[in-house]
CSV table of C-alpha atoms in Angstrom, one decimal:
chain,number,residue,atom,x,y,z
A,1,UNK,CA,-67.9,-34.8,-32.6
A,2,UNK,CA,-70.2,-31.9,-32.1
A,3,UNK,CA,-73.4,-34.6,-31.2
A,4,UNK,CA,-70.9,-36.0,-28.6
A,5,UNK,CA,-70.6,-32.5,-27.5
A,6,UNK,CA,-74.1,-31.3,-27.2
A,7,UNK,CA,-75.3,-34.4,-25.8
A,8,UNK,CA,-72.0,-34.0,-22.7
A,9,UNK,CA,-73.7,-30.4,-22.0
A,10,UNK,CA,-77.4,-31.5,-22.4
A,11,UNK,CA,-77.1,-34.3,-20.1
A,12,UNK,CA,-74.9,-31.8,-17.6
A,13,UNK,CA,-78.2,-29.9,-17.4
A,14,UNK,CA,-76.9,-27.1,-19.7
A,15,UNK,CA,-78.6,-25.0,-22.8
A,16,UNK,CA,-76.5,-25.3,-25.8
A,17,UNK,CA,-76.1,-23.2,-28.8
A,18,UNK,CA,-74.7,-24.0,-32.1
A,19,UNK,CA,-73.4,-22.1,-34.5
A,20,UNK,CA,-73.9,-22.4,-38.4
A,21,UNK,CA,-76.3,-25.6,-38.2
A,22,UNK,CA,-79.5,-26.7,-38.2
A,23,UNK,CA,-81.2,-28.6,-34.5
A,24,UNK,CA,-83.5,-30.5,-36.2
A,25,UNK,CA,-80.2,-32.5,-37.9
A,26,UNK,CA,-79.9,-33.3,-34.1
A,27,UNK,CA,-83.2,-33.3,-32.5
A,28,UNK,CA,-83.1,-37.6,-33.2
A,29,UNK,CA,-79.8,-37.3,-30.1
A,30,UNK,CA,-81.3,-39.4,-27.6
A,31,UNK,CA,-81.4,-37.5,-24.0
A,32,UNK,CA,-83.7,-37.4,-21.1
A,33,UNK,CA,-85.7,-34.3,-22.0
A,34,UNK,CA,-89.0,-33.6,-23.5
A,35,UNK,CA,-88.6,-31.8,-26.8
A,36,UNK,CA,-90.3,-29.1,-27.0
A,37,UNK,CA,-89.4,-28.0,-30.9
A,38,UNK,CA,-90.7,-24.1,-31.7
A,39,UNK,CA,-90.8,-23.1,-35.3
A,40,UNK,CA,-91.6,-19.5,-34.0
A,41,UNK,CA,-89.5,-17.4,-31.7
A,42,UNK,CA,-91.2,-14.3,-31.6
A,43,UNK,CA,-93.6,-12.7,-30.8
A,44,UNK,CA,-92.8,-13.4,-26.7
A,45,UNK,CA,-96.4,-14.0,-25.5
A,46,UNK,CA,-97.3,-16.5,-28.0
A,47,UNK,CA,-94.0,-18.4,-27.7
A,48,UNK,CA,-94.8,-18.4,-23.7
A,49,UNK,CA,-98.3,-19.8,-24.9
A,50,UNK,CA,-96.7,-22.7,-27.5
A,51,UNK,CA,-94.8,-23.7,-24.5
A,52,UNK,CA,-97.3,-23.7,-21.6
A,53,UNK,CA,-99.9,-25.6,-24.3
A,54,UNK,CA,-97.1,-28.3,-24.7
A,55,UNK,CA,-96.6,-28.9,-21.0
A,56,UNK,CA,-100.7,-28.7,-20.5
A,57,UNK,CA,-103.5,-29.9,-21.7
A,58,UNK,CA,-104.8,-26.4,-22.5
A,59,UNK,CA,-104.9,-24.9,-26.0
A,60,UNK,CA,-102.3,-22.2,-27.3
A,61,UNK,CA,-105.3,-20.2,-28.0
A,62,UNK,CA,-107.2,-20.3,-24.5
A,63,UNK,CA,-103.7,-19.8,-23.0
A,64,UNK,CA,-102.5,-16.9,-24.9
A,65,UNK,CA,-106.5,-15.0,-24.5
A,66,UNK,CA,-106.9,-15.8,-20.9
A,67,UNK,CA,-103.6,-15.1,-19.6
A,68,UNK,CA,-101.2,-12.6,-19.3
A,69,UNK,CA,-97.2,-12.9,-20.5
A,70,UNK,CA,-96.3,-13.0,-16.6
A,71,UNK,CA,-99.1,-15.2,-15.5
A,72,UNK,CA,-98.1,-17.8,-18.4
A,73,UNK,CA,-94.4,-17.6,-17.8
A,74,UNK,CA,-94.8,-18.4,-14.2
A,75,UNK,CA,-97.1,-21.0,-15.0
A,76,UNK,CA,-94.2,-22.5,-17.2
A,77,UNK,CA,-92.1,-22.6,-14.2
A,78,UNK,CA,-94.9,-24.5,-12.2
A,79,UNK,CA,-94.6,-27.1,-15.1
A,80,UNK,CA,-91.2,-27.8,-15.7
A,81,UNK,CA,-89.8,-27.8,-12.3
A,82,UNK,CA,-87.9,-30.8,-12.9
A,83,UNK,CA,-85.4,-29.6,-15.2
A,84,UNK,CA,-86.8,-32.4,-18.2
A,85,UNK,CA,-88.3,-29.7,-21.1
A,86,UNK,CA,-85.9,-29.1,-23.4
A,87,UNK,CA,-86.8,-26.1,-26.0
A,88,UNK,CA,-85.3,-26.7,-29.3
A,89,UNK,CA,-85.8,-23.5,-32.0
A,90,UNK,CA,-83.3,-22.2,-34.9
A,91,UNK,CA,-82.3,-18.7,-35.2
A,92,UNK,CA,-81.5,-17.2,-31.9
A,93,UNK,CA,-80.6,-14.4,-33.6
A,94,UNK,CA,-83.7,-13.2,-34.6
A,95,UNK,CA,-85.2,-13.5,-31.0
A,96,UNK,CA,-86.7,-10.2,-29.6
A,97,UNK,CA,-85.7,-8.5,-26.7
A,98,UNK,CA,-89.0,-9.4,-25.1
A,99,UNK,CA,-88.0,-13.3,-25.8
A,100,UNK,CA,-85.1,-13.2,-24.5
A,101,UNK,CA,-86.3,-11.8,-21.3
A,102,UNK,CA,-88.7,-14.8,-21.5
A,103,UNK,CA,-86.4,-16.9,-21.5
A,104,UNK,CA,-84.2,-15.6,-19.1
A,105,UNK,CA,-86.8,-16.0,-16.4
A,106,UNK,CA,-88.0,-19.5,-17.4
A,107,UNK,CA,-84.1,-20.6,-18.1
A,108,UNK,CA,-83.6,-22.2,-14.3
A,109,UNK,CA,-86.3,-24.5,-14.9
A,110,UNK,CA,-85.8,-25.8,-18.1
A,111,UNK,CA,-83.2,-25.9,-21.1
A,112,UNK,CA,-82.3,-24.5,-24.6
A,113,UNK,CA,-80.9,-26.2,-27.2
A,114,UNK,CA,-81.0,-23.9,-30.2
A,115,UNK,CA,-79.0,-22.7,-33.1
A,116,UNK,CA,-77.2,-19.5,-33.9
A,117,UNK,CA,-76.8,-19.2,-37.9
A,118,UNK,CA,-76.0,-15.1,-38.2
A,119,UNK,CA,-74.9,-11.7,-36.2
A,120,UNK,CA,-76.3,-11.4,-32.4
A,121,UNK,CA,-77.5,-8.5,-30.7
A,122,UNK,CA,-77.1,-6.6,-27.4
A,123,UNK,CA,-80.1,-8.0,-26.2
A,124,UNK,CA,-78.9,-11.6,-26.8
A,125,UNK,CA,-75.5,-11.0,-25.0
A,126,UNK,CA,-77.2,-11.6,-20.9
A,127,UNK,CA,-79.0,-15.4,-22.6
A,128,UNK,CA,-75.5,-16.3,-24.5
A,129,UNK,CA,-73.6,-15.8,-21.4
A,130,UNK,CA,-76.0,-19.0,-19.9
A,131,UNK,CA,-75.6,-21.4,-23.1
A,132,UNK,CA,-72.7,-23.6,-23.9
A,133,UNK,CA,-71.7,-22.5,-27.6
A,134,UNK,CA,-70.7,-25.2,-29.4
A,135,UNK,CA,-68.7,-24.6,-33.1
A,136,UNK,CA,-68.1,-27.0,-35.7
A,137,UNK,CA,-64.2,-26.7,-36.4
A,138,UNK,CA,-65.0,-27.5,-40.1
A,139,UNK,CA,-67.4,-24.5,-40.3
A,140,UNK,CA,-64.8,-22.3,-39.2
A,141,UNK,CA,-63.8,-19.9,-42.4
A,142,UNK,CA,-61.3,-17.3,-42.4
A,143,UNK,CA,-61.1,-13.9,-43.8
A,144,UNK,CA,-58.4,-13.0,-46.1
A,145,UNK,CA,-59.9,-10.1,-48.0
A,146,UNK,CA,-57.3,-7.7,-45.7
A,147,UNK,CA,-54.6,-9.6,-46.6
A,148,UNK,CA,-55.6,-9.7,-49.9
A,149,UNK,CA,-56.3,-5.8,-50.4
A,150,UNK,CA,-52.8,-5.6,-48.6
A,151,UNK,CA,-51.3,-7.4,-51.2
A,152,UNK,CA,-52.7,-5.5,-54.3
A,153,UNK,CA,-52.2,-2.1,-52.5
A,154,UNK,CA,-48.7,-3.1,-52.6
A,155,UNK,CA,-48.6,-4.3,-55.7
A,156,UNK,CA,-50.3,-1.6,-57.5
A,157,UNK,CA,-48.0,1.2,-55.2
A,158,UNK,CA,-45.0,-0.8,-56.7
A,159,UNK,CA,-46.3,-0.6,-60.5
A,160,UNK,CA,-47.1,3.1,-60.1
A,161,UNK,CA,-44.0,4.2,-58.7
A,162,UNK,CA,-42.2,1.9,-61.6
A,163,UNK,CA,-44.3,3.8,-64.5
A,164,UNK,CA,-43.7,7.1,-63.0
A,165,UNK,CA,-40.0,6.6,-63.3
A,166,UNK,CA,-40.1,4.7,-67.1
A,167,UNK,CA,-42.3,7.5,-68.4
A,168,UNK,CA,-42.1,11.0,-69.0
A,169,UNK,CA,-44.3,14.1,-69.1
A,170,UNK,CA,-47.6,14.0,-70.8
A,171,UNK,CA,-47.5,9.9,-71.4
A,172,UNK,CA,-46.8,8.9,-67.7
A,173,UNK,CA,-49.8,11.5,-66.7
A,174,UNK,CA,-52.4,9.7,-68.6
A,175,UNK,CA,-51.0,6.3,-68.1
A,176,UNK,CA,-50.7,7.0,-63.9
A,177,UNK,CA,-54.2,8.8,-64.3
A,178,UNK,CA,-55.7,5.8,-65.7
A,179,UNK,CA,-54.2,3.5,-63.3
A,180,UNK,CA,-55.2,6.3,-60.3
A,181,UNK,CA,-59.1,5.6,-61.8
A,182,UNK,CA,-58.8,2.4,-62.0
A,183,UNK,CA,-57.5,1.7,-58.3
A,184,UNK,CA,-60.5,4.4,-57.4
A,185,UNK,CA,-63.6,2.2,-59.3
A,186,UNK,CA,-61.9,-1.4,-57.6
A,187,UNK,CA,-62.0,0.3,-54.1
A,188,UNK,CA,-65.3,2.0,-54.8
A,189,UNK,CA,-66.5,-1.8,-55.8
A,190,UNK,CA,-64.8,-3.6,-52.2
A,191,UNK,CA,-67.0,-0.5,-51.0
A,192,UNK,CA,-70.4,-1.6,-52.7
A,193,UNK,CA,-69.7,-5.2,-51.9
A,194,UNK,CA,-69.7,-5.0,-48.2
């Protein structure tokens, strides 16, 4: 289900992002790209330079000494005019602003296919805005710690006010104080946790 999806916006000439996997499980989907796979993301120039050396014969090396960032980027352009490079990486999330820019610029001529597998940025929000973001229903977990601490809260406000009323004077201090402490070093822990 998700390959059928990433292949529908890859072949619609769209960059793709997935959340919570892996590309190369799908870098074997057959499109009608060149596969450009990065291991690196950062830092921008040398990414620029992996990417020019792949569509040239030149080496990343010579490229990323003779060149500036600009120079190399609008060389890339030059290259993939067609719309046929497809840049596969992982973790989009730890792209630098400077990458993203990068990418930004060099996004018209070519695509992304990459994977998002934690929290985004500010600086990613302008390059996720151009990719298709693709989610794997089974991935999809949700949160019931609120509910949860909801729950207990109530709980523990119904078995204090039902102690208060069963005990008397000095017992039903040290008995509620206890409790008090105890409901203190559990939220203290939810606290520590996150």
């Amino acid at each position: 289900m998700v390959e059928n999806k990433i292949l529908d916006a890859l072949n619609g000439g769209e960059s793709v992002a997935v959340h919570h996997k892996d590309v190369e499980e799908y870098l074997d989907l057959e499109t009608c790209h060149e596969k450009i796979y990065l291991r690196n993301i950062n830092p921008a120039k040398e990414v620029a330079a992996e990417i020019l050396s792949e569509l040239s014969t030149a080496s990343r090396n010579t490229i990323y000494k003779k060149y500036t960032t600009n120079e190399i980027v609008k060389e890339i352009k030059k290259k993939a005019k067609n719309g046929d490079v497809l840049i596969v990486f992982n973790d989009l999330q730890q792209m630098s602003n400077s990458t993203v820019r990068i990418f930004l610029d060099i996004l018209e001529n070519l695509q992304i296919f990459c994977s998002i597998r934690g929290g985004t940025k500010n600086h990613h929000k302008r390059l996720l805005k151009k990719l298709v973001v693709i989610r794997d229903p089974e991935d999809e977990m949700v949160d019931i710690t609120l509910a949860v601490i909801a729950l207990i809260s109530i709980l523990a406000a119904i078995a204090y006010f039902k102690i208060s009323m069963t005990f008397t004077g000095h017992q039903a201090y040290v008995i509620l104080g206890s409790l008090w402490f105890a409901l203190l070093i559990g939220r203290t822990m939810l606290w520590i946790k996150d």
